[in-house]
CSV table of C-alpha atoms in Angstrom, one decimal:
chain,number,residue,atom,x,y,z
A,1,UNK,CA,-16.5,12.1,-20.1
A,2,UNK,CA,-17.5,13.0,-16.2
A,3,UNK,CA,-15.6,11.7,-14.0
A,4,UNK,CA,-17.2,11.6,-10.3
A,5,UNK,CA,-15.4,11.2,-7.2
A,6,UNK,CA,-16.5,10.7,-3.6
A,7,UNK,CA,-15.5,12.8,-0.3
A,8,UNK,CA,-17.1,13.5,3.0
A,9,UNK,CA,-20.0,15.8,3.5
A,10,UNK,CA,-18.5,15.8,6.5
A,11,UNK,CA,-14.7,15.7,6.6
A,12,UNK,CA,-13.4,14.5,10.9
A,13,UNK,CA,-10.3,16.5,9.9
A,14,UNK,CA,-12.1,19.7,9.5
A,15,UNK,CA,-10.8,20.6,6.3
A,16,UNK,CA,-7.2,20.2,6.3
A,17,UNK,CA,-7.2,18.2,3.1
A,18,UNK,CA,-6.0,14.7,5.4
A,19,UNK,CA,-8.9,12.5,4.0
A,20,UNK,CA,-7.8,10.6,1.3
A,21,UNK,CA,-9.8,12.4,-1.4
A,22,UNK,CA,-6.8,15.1,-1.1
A,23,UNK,CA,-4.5,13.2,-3.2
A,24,UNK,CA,-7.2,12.2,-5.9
A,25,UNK,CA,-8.2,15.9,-6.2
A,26,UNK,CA,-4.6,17.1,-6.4
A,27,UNK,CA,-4.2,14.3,-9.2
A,28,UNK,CA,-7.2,15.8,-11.3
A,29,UNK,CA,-6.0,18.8,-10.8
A,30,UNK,CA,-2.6,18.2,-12.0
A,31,UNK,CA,-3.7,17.2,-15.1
A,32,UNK,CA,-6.3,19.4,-15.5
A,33,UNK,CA,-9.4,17.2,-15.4
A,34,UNK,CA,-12.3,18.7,-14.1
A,35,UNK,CA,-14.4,16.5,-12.2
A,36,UNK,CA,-17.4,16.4,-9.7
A,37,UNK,CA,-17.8,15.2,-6.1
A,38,UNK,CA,-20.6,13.0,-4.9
A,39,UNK,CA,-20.4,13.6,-1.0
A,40,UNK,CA,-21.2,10.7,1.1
A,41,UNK,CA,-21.4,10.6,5.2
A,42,UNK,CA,-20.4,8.0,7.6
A,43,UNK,CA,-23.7,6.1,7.2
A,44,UNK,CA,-24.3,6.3,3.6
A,45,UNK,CA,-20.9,5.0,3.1
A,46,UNK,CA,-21.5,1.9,4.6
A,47,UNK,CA,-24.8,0.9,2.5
A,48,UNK,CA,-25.2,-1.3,-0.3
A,49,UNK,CA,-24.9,1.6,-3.2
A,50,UNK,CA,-21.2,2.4,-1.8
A,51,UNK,CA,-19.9,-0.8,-0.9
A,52,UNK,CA,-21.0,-1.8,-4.4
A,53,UNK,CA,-17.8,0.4,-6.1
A,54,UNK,CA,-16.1,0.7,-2.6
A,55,UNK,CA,-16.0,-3.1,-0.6
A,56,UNK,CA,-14.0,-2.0,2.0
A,57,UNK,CA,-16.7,1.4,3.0
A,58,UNK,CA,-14.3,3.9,2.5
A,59,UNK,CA,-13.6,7.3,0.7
A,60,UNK,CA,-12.6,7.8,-2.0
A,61,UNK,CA,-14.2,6.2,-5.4
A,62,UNK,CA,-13.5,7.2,-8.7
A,63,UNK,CA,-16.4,6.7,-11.8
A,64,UNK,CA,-15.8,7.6,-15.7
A,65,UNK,CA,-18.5,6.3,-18.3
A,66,UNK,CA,-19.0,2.1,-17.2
A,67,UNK,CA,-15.6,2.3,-14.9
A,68,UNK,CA,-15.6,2.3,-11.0
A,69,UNK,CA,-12.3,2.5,-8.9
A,70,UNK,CA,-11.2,2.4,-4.9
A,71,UNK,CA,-8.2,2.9,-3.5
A,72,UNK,CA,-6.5,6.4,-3.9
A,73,UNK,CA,-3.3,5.1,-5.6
A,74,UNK,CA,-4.7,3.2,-7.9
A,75,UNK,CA,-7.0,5.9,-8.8
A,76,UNK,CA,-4.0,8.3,-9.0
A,77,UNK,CA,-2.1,5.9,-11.0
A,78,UNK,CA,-4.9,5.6,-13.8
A,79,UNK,CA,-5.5,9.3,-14.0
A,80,UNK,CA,-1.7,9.7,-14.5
A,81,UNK,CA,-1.9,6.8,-16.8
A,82,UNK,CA,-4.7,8.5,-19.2
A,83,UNK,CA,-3.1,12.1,-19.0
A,84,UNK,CA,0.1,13.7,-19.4
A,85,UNK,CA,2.0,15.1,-16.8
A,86,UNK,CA,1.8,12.8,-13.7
A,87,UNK,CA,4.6,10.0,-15.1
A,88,UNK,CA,8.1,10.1,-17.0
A,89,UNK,CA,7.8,9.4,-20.7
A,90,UNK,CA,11.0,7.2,-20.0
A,91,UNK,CA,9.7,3.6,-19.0
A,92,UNK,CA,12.5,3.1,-16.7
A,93,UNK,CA,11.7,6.5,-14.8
A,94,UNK,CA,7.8,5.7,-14.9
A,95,UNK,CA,8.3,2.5,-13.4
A,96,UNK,CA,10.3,3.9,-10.0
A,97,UNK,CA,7.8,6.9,-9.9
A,98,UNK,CA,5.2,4.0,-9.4
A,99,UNK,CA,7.5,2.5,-7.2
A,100,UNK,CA,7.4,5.3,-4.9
A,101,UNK,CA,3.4,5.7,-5.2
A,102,UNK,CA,3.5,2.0,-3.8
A,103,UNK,CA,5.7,2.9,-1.3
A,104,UNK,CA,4.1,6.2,0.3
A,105,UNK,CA,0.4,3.9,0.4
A,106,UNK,CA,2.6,0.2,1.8
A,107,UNK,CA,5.7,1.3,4.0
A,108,UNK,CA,5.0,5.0,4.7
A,109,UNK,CA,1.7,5.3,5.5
A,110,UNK,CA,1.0,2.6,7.8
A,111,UNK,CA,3.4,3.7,10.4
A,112,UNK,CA,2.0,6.7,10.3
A,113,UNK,CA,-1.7,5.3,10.1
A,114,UNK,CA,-0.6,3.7,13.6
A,115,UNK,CA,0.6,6.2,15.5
A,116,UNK,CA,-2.5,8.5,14.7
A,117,UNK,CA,-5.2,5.8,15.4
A,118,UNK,CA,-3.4,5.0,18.3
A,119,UNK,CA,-3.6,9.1,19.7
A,120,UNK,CA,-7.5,8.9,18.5
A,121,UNK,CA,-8.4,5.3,20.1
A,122,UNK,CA,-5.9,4.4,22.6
A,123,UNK,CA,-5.5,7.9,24.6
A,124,UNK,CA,-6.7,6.7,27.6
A,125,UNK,CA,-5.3,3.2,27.9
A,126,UNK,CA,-2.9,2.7,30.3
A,127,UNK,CA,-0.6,1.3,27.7
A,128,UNK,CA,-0.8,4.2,25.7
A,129,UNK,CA,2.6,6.6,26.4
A,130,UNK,CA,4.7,2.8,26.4
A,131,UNK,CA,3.4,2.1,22.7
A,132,UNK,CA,3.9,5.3,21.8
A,133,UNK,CA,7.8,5.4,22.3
A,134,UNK,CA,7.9,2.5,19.9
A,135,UNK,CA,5.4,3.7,17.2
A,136,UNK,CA,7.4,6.9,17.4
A,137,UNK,CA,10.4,4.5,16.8
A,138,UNK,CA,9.4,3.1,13.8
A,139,UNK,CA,8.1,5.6,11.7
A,140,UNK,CA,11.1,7.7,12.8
A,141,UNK,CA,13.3,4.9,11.2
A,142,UNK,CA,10.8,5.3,7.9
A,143,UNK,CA,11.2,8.6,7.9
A,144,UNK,CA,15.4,8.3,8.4
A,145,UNK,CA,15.1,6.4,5.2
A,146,UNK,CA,13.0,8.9,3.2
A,147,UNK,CA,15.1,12.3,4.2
A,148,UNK,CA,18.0,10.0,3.2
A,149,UNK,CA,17.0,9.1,-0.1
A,150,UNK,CA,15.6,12.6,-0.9
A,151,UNK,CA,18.9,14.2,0.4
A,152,UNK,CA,18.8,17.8,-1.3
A,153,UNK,CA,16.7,16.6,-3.8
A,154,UNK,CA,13.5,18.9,-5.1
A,155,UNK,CA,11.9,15.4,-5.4
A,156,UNK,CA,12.7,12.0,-5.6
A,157,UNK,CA,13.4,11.4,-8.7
A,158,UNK,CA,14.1,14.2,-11.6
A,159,UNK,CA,10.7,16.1,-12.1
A,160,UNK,CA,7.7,16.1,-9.8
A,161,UNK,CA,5.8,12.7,-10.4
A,162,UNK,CA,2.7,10.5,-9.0
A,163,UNK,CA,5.4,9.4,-6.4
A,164,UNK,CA,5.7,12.8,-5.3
A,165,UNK,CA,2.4,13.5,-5.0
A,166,UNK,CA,1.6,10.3,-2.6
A,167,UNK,CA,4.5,10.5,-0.7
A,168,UNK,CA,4.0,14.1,0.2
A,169,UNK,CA,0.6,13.7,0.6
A,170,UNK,CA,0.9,10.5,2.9
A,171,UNK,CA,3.5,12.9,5.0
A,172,UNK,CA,0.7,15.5,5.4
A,173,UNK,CA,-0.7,13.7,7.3
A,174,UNK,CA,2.1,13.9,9.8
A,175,UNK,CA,1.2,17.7,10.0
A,176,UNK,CA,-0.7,18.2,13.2
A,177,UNK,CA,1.1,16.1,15.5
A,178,UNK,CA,4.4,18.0,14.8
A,179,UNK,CA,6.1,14.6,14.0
A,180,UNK,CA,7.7,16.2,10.8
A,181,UNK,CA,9.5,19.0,12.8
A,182,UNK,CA,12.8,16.4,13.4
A,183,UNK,CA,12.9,16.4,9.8
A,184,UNK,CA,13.8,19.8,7.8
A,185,UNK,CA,13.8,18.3,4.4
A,186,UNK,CA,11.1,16.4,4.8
A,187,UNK,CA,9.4,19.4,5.9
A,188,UNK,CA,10.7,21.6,3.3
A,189,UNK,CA,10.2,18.8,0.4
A,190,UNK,CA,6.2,18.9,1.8
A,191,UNK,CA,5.5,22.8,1.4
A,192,UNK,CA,7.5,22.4,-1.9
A,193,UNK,CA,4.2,20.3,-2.9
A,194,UNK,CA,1.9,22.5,-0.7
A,195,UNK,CA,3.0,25.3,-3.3
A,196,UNK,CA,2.5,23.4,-6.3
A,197,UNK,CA,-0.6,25.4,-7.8
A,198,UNK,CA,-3.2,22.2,-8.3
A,199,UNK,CA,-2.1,21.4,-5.1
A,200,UNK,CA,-4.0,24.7,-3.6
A,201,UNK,CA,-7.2,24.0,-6.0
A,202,UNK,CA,-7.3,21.0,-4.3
A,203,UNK,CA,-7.0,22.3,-1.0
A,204,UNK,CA,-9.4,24.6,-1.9
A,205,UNK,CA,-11.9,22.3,-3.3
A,206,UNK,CA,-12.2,19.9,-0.2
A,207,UNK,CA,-12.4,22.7,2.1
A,208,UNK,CA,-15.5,24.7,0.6
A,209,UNK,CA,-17.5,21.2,1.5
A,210,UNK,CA,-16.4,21.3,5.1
A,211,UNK,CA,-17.2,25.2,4.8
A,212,UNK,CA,-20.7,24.6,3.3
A,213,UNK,CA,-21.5,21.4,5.2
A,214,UNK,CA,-20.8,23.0,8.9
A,215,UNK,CA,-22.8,26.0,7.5
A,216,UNK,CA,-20.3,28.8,7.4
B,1,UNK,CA,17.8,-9.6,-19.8
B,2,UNK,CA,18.7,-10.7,-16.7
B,3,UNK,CA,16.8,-10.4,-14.1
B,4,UNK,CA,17.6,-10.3,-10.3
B,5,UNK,CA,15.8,-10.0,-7.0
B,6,UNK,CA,16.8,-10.3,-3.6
B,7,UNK,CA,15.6,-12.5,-1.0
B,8,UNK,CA,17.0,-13.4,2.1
B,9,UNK,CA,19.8,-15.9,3.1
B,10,UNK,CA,17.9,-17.5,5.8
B,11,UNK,CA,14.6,-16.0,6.0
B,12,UNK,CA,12.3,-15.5,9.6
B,13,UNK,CA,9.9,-17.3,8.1
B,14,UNK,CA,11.6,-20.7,8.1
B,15,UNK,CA,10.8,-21.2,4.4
B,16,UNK,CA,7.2,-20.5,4.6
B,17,UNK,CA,7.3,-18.4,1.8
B,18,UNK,CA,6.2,-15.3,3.7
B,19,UNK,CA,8.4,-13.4,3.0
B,20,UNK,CA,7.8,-10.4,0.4
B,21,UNK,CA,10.4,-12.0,-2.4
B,22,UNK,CA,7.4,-15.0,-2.7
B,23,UNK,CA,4.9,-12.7,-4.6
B,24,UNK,CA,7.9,-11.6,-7.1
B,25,UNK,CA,8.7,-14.9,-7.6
B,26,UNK,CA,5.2,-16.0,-7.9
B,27,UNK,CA,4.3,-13.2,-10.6
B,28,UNK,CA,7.5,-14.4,-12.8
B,29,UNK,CA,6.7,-17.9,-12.4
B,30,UNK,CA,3.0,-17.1,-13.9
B,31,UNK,CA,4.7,-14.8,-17.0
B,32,UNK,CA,7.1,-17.5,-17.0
B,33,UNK,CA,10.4,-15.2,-16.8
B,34,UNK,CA,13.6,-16.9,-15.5
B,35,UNK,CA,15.3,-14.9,-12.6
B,36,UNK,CA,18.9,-15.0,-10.4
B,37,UNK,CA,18.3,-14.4,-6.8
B,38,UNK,CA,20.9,-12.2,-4.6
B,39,UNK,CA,20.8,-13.5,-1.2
B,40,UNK,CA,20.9,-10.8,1.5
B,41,UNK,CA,21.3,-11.1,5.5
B,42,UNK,CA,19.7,-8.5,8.2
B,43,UNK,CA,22.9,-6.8,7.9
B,44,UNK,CA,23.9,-6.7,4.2
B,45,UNK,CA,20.1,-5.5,3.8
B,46,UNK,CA,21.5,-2.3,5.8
B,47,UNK,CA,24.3,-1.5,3.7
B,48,UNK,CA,25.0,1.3,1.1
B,49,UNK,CA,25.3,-1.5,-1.6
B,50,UNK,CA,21.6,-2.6,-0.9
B,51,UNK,CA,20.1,1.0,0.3
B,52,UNK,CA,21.5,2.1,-2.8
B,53,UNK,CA,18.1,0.1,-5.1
B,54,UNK,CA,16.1,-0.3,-1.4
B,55,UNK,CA,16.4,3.1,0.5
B,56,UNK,CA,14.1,1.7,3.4
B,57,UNK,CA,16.6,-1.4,4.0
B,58,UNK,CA,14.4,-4.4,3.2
B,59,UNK,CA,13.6,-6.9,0.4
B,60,UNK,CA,12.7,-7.6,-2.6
B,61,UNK,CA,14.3,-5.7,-5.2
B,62,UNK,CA,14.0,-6.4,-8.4
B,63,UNK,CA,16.9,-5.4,-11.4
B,64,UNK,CA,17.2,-5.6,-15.0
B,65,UNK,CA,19.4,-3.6,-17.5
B,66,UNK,CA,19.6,-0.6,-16.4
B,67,UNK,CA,16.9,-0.7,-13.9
B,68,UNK,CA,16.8,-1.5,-10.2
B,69,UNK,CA,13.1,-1.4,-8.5
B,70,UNK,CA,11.3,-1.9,-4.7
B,71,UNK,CA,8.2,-2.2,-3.8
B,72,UNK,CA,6.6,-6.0,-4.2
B,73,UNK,CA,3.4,-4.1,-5.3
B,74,UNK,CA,5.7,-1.9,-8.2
B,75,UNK,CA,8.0,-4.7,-9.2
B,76,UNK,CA,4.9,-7.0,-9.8
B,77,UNK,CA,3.1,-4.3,-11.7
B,78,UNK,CA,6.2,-4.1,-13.7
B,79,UNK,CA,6.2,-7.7,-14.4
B,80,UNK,CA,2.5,-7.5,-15.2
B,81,UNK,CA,2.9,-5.1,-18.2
B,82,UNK,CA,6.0,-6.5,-19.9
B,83,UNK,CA,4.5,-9.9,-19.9
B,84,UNK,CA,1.0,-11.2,-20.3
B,85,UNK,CA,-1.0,-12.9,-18.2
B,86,UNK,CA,-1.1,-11.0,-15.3
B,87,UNK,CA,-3.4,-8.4,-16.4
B,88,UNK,CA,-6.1,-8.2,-18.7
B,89,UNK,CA,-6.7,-6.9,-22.1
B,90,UNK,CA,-9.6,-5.0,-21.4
B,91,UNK,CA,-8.8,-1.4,-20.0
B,92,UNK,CA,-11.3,-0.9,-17.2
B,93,UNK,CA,-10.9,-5.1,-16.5
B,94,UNK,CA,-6.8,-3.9,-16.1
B,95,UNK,CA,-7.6,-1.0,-13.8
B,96,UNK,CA,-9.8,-2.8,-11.8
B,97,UNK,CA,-7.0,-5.3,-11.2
B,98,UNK,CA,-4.6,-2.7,-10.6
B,99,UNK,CA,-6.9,-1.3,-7.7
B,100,UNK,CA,-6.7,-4.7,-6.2
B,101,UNK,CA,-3.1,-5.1,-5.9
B,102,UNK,CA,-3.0,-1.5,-4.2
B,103,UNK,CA,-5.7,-2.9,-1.6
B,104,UNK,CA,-3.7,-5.9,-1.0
B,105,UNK,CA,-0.9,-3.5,-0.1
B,106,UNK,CA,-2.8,-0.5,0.7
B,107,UNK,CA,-5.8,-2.3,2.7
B,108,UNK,CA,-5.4,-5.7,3.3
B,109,UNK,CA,-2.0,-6.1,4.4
B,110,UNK,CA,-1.1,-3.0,7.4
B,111,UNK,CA,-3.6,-5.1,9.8
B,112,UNK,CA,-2.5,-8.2,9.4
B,113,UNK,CA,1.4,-6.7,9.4
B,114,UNK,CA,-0.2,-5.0,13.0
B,115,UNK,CA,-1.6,-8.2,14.2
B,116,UNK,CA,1.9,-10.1,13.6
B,117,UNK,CA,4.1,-7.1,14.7
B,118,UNK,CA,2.3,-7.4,18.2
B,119,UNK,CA,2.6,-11.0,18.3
B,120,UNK,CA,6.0,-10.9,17.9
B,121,UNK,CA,7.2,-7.7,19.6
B,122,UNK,CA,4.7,-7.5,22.5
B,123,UNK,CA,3.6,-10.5,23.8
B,124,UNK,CA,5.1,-9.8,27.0
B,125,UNK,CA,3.3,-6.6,27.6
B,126,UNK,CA,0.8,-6.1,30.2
B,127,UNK,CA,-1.8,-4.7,27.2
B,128,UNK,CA,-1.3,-7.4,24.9
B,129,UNK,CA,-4.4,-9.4,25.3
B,130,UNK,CA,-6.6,-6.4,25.5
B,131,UNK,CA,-5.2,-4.7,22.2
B,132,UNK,CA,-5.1,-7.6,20.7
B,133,UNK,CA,-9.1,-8.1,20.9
B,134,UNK,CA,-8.8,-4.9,19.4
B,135,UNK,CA,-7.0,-5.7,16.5
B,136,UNK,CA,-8.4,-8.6,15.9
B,137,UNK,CA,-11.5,-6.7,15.4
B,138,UNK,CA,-9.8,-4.2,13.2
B,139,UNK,CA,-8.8,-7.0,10.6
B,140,UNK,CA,-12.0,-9.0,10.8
B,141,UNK,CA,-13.9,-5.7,9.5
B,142,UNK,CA,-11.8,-6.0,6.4
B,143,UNK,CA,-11.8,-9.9,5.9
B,144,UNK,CA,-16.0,-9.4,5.9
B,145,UNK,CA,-15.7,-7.2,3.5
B,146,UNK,CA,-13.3,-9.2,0.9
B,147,UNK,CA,-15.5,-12.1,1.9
B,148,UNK,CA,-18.7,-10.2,0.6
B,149,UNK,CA,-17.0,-9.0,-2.6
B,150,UNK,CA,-15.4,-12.4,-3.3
B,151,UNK,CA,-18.8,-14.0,-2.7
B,152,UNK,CA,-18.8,-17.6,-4.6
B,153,UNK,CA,-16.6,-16.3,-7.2
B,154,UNK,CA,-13.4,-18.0,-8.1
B,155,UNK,CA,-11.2,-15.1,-8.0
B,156,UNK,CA,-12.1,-11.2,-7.1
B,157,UNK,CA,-12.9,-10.2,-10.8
B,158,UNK,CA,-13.5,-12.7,-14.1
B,159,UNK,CA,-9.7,-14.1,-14.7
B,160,UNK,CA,-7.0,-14.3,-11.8
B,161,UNK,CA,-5.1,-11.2,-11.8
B,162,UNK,CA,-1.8,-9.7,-10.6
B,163,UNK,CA,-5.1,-8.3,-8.5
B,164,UNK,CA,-5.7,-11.8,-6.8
B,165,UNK,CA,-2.2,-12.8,-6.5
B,166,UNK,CA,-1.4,-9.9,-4.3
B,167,UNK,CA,-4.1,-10.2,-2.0
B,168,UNK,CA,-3.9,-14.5,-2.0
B,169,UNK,CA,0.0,-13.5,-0.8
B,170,UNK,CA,-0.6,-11.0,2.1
B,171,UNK,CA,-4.0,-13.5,3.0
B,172,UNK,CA,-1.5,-16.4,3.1
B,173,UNK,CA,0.7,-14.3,5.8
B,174,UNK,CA,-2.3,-15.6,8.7
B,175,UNK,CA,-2.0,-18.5,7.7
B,176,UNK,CA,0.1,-19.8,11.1
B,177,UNK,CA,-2.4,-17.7,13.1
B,178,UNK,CA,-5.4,-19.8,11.9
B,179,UNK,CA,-7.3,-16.5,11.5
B,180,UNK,CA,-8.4,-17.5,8.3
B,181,UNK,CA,-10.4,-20.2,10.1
B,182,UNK,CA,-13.2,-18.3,10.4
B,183,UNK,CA,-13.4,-17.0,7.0
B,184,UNK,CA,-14.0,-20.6,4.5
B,185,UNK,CA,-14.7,-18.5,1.4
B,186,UNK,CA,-10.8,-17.0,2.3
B,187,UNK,CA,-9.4,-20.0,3.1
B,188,UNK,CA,-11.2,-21.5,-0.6
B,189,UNK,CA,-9.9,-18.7,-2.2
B,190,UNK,CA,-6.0,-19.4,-0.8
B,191,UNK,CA,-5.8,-22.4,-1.6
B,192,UNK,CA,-7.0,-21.7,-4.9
B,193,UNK,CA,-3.8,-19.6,-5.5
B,194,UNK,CA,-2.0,-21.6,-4.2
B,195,UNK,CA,-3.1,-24.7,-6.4
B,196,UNK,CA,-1.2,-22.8,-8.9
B,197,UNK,CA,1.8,-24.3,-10.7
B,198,UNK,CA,3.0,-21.1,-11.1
B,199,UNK,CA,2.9,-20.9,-7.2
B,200,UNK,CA,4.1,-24.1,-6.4
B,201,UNK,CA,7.4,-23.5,-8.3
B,202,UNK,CA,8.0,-20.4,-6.7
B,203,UNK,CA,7.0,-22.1,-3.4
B,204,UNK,CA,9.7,-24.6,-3.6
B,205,UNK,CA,12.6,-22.1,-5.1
B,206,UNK,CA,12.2,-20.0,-1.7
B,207,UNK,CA,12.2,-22.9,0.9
B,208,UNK,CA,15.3,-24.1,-1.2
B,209,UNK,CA,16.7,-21.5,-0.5
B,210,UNK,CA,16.2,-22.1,3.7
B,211,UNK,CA,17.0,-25.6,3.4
B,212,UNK,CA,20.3,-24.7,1.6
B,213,UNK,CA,21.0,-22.0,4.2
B,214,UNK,CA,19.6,-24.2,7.1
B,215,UNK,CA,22.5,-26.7,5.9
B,216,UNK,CA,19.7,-29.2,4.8
């Protein structure tokens, strides 16, 4: 079975593993599934081929033998769901590790989402340092939530899970702005992730096609 | 086995069922699972007692024996694979579902929340009208592209789905912004859902629920 995913050919974060084919490579690479990448660019993936096994345009899409999949949590959640390694045996512990993956893509990540469109799009409106106070405000409180729930914790629950994964890798994206600074455990909890080694294969992976694409 | 959720004592909504306990009580009301609701105010919702199950504060929650869940998204995947009818047989059919109810969540849902969350919180600001063009813009991108995938179909794959009920229930939060107006395949498809007697039922549980509260 070949499982194909789809990334940039051209990643607008350079490289630093924020797109969202991060997670679905750190996934694979978790469980040990070797896959390959079909790169698409900012055109391509808005033409009828794409939009076919992706409505919404976006990146990335996930193909096995007759199956197509969008959206990076639910692509994570069926490669934890077909391998071992991703999800507690226990049901009880498997359904709160989902519960987290739901939370990092539904109240994590939008906050976050915001305040970074609103840096790349809304700069220079005169509105912009106003907003900001209050996007600041509530992904702060978020993110108040989160560091309290972890608490000294390795990881949310008892062993590294899917929930992990998407949280930490929805918190990444945090990383240029210096957002996560006001949070040590957060921060700590993040490079605790960073570490993991499928995490760097991953890493590693997306950025040879930013490498190779801007011809270095 | 019990099963509670919380909802809240008088919600903002007035009883419009937008409120995030509706899709949890929509999904039992299709598997047909009776449940006890634990009514919570904006301040219980802040409490140890409640941040204990909900670490980010809000509802629903959803507990059984031993197990205490958040997450509408989670909970109503968990209700989907102890019971049938929310997801179907067929493995790729079941992922494909799945992938839905993230993009409800995921996809869907952040620009309508960050339509509504200016509408509410902003109104009064000098950049209101011109973000809101913006916005507005933002969220009709993706409601052209669930349009094109729904097409004429009667729900987004063969059968309704855990899949469609998540993504009737964040549609159905425009609803009082007439947004939908512009979108009749959308507006079809809503009603659709909520045609449903397993929707109706859980319609009328949570507006008694205000009424009661409302002294009614």
């Amino acid at each position: 079975m070949t499982i194909t995913i789809t990334a940039f050919e051209t990643s607008p974060d350079r490289g630093r593993g924020l797109a969202r084919d991060m997670g679905v490579r750190w996934a694979l690479e978790e469980v040990g599934q070797p896959y390959d990448v079909r790169l698409v660019t900012f055109e391509t993936m808005k033409q009828p081929a794409h939009l076919a096994i992706q409505p919404f345009g976006q990146i990335p899409t996930y193909e096995e033998s007759g199956l197509a999949l969008f959206e990076s949590g639910a692509i994570i959640l069926h490669i934890a769901e077909r391998h071992g390694g991703l999800l507690p045996q226990d049901g009880d512990a498997r359904a709160r590790a989902i519960a987290w993956m739901f939370a990092a893509v539904a109240t994590i990540e939008p906050p976050i989402v915001e305040r970074s469109m609103a840096m790349l799009f809304e700069k220079d409106e005169s509105w912009f340092a106003a907003r900001q106070a209050m996007l600041d405000q509530r992904l702060g409180r978020k993110l108040d939530a989160l560091a309290a729930r972890l608490g000294e914790g390795e990881w949310l629950d008892d062993a590294f899970s899917a929930g992990d994964l998407l949280v930490i890798n929805v918190l990444r994206r945090l990383g240029p702005s210096g957002f996560l600074n006001g949070y040590p455990a957060l921060t700590a909890y993040v490079a605790r992730g960073e570490a993991r080694p499928a995490f760097q294969r991953a890493f590693a992976a997306q950025l040879a096609v930013f490498v190779a694409a801007s011809g270095g």
